[in-house]
């Protein structure tokens, strides 16, 4: 049985994250499920809970812009995108720094990073530290937007769900900025045109 807690019980959520637990919470896009960054044990639990293939990387969520440069090489164009759209509904895929263990990126040379535009999640990240976060659903199943939908798919597979409802049902836009040429991998509310406008 997965425990359900209210947004007020953030200390309990942090305690579970600290103990390598897997927690789900509402964001400004869809429900996310995540673990603390840097723990192989926690990452394995997350992959298992979702039935997710290790060939797929998981996004790193951080609380602020300065954190991005700890983990990734940020080009001038990428900086413009970060300043225009973060915090927000966008994930940028950067070339990772050598200090990031490739286990944390499932062997990839790149790392996807997002700063969510959600006060609760930002508070959680400030308290618990950076987290590996992906959508709170079983692999190849629909995204979730409420506690009930999360439990329908992940009850008993994760430790805890923060009770709530997301304000949207569209996943974030994903942009690869790891090479010279920017590439949109998934378009969400932030469009290719929006990004090109910023880069003019």
Short mmCIF file of C-alpha atoms in Angstrom, two decimals:
data_model
loop_
_atom_site.label_atom_id
_atom_site.label_comp_id
_atom_site.label_asym_id
_atom_site.label_seq_id
_atom_site.Cartn_x
_atom_site.Cartn_y
_atom_site.Cartn_z
CA UNK A 1 0.00 0.00 0.00
CA UNK A 2 1.34 3.40 -0.94
CA UNK A 3 0.93 6.07 1.73
CA UNK A 4 -0.90 9.31 0.83
CA UNK A 5 0.10 12.52 2.63
CA UNK A 6 -1.00 16.15 2.36
CA UNK A 7 1.19 18.96 1.01
CA UNK A 8 1.66 20.12 4.62
CA UNK A 9 3.57 16.95 5.49
CA UNK A 10 6.67 17.94 3.52
CA UNK A 11 9.07 16.79 6.27
CA UNK A 12 7.79 13.24 5.93
CA UNK A 13 8.24 13.40 2.15
CA UNK A 14 11.83 14.61 2.65
CA UNK A 15 12.53 11.81 5.15
CA UNK A 16 11.39 9.17 2.67
CA UNK A 17 13.48 10.72 -0.12
CA UNK A 18 16.50 10.79 2.21
CA UNK A 19 16.01 7.06 2.91
CA UNK A 20 16.11 6.27 -0.84
CA UNK A 21 12.33 6.09 -1.10
CA UNK A 22 10.20 6.78 -4.20
CA UNK A 23 7.64 9.60 -3.97
CA UNK A 24 5.03 11.05 -6.34
CA UNK A 25 3.84 14.66 -6.31
CA UNK A 26 1.82 17.07 -8.47
CA UNK A 27 3.72 19.54 -10.68
CA UNK A 28 2.60 22.27 -13.08
CA UNK A 29 2.63 19.70 -15.89
CA UNK A 30 1.69 16.13 -14.93
CA UNK A 31 2.26 14.14 -11.71
CA UNK A 32 5.94 13.40 -11.18
CA UNK A 33 7.58 10.50 -9.39
CA UNK A 34 11.09 10.90 -8.09
CA UNK A 35 14.03 9.95 -5.92
CA UNK A 36 17.09 11.70 -4.57
CA UNK A 37 19.84 12.37 -7.08
CA UNK A 38 23.09 10.48 -6.52
CA UNK A 39 21.63 7.25 -5.10
CA UNK A 40 21.90 4.16 -7.31
CA UNK A 41 19.63 2.27 -4.89
CA UNK A 42 16.90 4.92 -5.23
CA UNK A 43 17.25 5.08 -9.03
CA UNK A 44 16.91 1.30 -9.30
CA UNK A 45 13.73 1.42 -7.19
CA UNK A 46 12.32 4.14 -9.45
CA UNK A 47 13.09 2.20 -12.65
CA UNK A 48 11.55 -0.94 -11.17
CA UNK A 49 8.42 0.88 -9.93
CA UNK A 50 7.73 2.19 -13.43
CA UNK A 51 8.87 -0.93 -15.35
CA UNK A 52 11.12 1.54 -17.15
CA UNK A 53 13.85 0.51 -19.55
CA UNK A 54 17.37 1.53 -18.50
CA UNK A 55 18.02 2.85 -22.01
CA UNK A 56 15.79 5.80 -21.06
CA UNK A 57 17.31 8.56 -18.98
CA UNK A 58 15.47 10.33 -16.16
CA UNK A 59 15.28 14.12 -15.77
CA UNK A 60 17.14 15.91 -13.01
CA UNK A 61 14.96 18.49 -11.23
CA UNK A 62 16.77 21.36 -9.52
CA UNK A 63 15.57 24.40 -7.58
CA UNK A 64 17.45 27.16 -9.38
CA UNK A 65 19.51 28.23 -12.38
CA UNK A 66 22.86 28.10 -10.57
CA UNK A 67 22.37 24.38 -9.94
CA UNK A 68 22.28 23.63 -13.68
CA UNK A 69 25.92 24.61 -14.17
CA UNK A 70 27.00 22.18 -11.43
CA UNK A 71 25.92 19.27 -13.60
CA UNK A 72 25.97 20.44 -17.23
CA UNK A 73 27.80 22.49 -19.84
CA UNK A 74 25.53 25.44 -20.69
CA UNK A 75 26.00 27.19 -24.05
CA UNK A 76 25.05 30.83 -24.64
CA UNK A 77 21.90 29.77 -26.53
CA UNK A 78 20.96 27.38 -23.73
CA UNK A 79 21.39 30.23 -21.21
CA UNK A 80 18.91 32.32 -23.20
CA UNK A 81 16.37 29.48 -23.14
CA UNK A 82 16.92 28.94 -19.39
CA UNK A 83 16.42 32.65 -18.66
CA UNK A 84 13.31 32.87 -20.82
CA UNK A 85 11.47 29.71 -19.76
CA UNK A 86 12.78 28.45 -16.40
CA UNK A 87 11.21 27.84 -13.97
CA UNK A 88 8.64 26.43 -16.38
CA UNK A 89 7.27 23.65 -18.53
CA UNK A 90 10.54 22.85 -20.29
CA UNK A 91 13.30 20.26 -19.93
CA UNK A 92 16.68 20.95 -21.50
CA UNK A 93 19.06 18.13 -22.43
CA UNK A 94 22.67 19.23 -21.87
CA UNK A 95 26.06 17.58 -22.27
CA UNK A 96 26.76 16.42 -18.73
CA UNK A 97 29.86 17.30 -16.75
CA UNK A 98 32.33 14.51 -15.95
CA UNK A 99 31.57 14.97 -12.26
CA UNK A 100 28.12 13.44 -12.85
CA UNK A 101 28.26 9.67 -12.44
CA UNK A 102 27.04 8.08 -15.70
CA UNK A 103 24.95 5.68 -13.56
CA UNK A 104 22.72 8.69 -12.77
CA UNK A 105 22.11 9.26 -16.50
CA UNK A 106 21.70 5.56 -17.35
CA UNK A 107 25.00 5.61 -19.22
CA UNK A 108 24.22 8.64 -21.35
CA UNK A 109 26.64 11.51 -21.99
CA UNK A 110 23.73 13.95 -21.69
CA UNK A 111 21.51 15.01 -18.81
CA UNK A 112 17.98 16.41 -18.96
CA UNK A 113 17.37 19.19 -16.42
CA UNK A 114 14.17 20.97 -15.41
CA UNK A 115 13.27 23.71 -12.92
CA UNK A 116 9.55 23.28 -12.21
CA UNK A 117 7.27 26.30 -11.94
CA UNK A 118 5.49 24.93 -8.89
CA UNK A 119 5.99 26.39 -5.43
CA UNK A 120 5.52 23.09 -3.59
CA UNK A 121 8.01 21.20 -5.78
CA UNK A 122 10.57 24.02 -5.57
CA UNK A 123 10.27 23.97 -1.77
CA UNK A 124 10.69 20.18 -1.81
CA UNK A 125 13.83 20.46 -3.97
CA UNK A 126 15.30 23.12 -1.68
CA UNK A 127 14.70 20.89 1.35
CA UNK A 128 15.50 17.46 -0.13
CA UNK A 129 18.09 18.46 -2.71
CA UNK A 130 18.11 17.74 -6.47
CA UNK A 131 15.93 14.82 -7.54
CA UNK A 132 15.64 12.46 -10.49
CA UNK A 133 12.02 12.87 -11.58
CA UNK A 134 9.90 11.36 -14.34
CA UNK A 135 6.17 11.10 -14.99
CA UNK A 136 4.22 9.18 -12.33
CA UNK A 137 2.95 6.32 -14.46
CA UNK A 138 3.93 2.85 -15.58
CA UNK A 139 6.06 2.91 -18.72
CA UNK A 140 3.91 3.20 -21.87
CA UNK A 141 0.81 4.06 -19.81
CA UNK A 142 -1.04 7.42 -19.73
CA UNK A 143 0.32 10.35 -17.73
CA UNK A 144 -1.40 11.00 -14.39
CA UNK A 145 -2.92 14.24 -13.08
CA UNK A 146 -4.48 13.24 -9.73
CA UNK A 147 -3.72 11.12 -6.65
CA UNK A 148 -6.34 8.58 -7.75
CA UNK A 149 -4.77 8.18 -11.20
CA UNK A 150 -1.29 7.74 -9.67
CA UNK A 151 -2.57 5.06 -7.27
CA UNK A 152 -4.38 3.25 -10.10
CA UNK A 153 -1.01 2.65 -11.72
CA UNK A 154 1.59 2.74 -8.94
CA UNK A 155 -0.13 1.73 -5.67
CA UNK A 156 2.19 -0.62 -3.78
CA UNK A 157 5.05 0.11 -6.18
CA UNK A 158 6.12 3.46 -4.64
CA UNK A 159 6.41 4.63 -1.04
CA UNK A 160 4.31 7.76 -0.97
CA UNK A 161 2.02 10.10 -2.93
CA UNK A 162 1.52 13.77 -2.09
CA UNK A 163 -2.24 14.30 -2.38
CA UNK A 164 -3.23 16.80 -5.04
CA UNK A 165 -4.15 17.60 -8.60
CA UNK A 166 -1.95 18.94 -11.37
CA UNK A 167 -2.83 22.22 -13.04
CA UNK A 168 -2.22 20.75 -16.49
CA UNK A 169 -2.12 17.42 -18.31
CA UNK A 170 0.61 18.18 -20.84
CA UNK A 171 4.18 17.03 -20.21
CA UNK A 172 7.03 19.54 -20.52
CA UNK A 173 8.64 20.52 -23.81
CA UNK A 174 12.00 18.71 -24.19
CA UNK A 175 14.84 20.43 -26.08
CA UNK A 176 18.27 18.95 -26.80
CA UNK A 177 20.86 21.73 -26.40
CA UNK A 178 23.83 19.36 -26.04
CA UNK A 179 25.10 19.97 -29.58
CA UNK A 180 25.58 23.02 -31.79
CA UNK A 181 22.16 22.56 -33.31
CA UNK A 182 19.14 22.75 -31.02
CA UNK A 183 16.61 19.94 -31.45
CA UNK A 184 13.05 19.68 -30.09
CA UNK A 185 12.54 16.13 -28.79
CA UNK A 186 8.99 16.66 -27.49
CA UNK A 187 6.78 19.69 -27.93
CA UNK A 188 4.55 20.77 -25.05
CA UNK A 189 3.02 24.14 -24.21
CA UNK A 190 6.31 25.89 -25.05
CA UNK A 191 6.57 25.65 -28.84
CA UNK A 192 9.45 25.56 -31.29
CA UNK A 193 8.43 29.07 -32.39
CA UNK A 194 8.57 30.35 -28.78
CA UNK A 195 12.12 29.05 -28.46
CA UNK A 196 13.26 30.36 -31.84
CA UNK A 197 11.90 33.80 -30.91
CA UNK A 198 14.16 33.88 -27.84
CA UNK A 199 17.22 32.83 -29.86
CA UNK A 200 16.84 35.52 -32.54
#
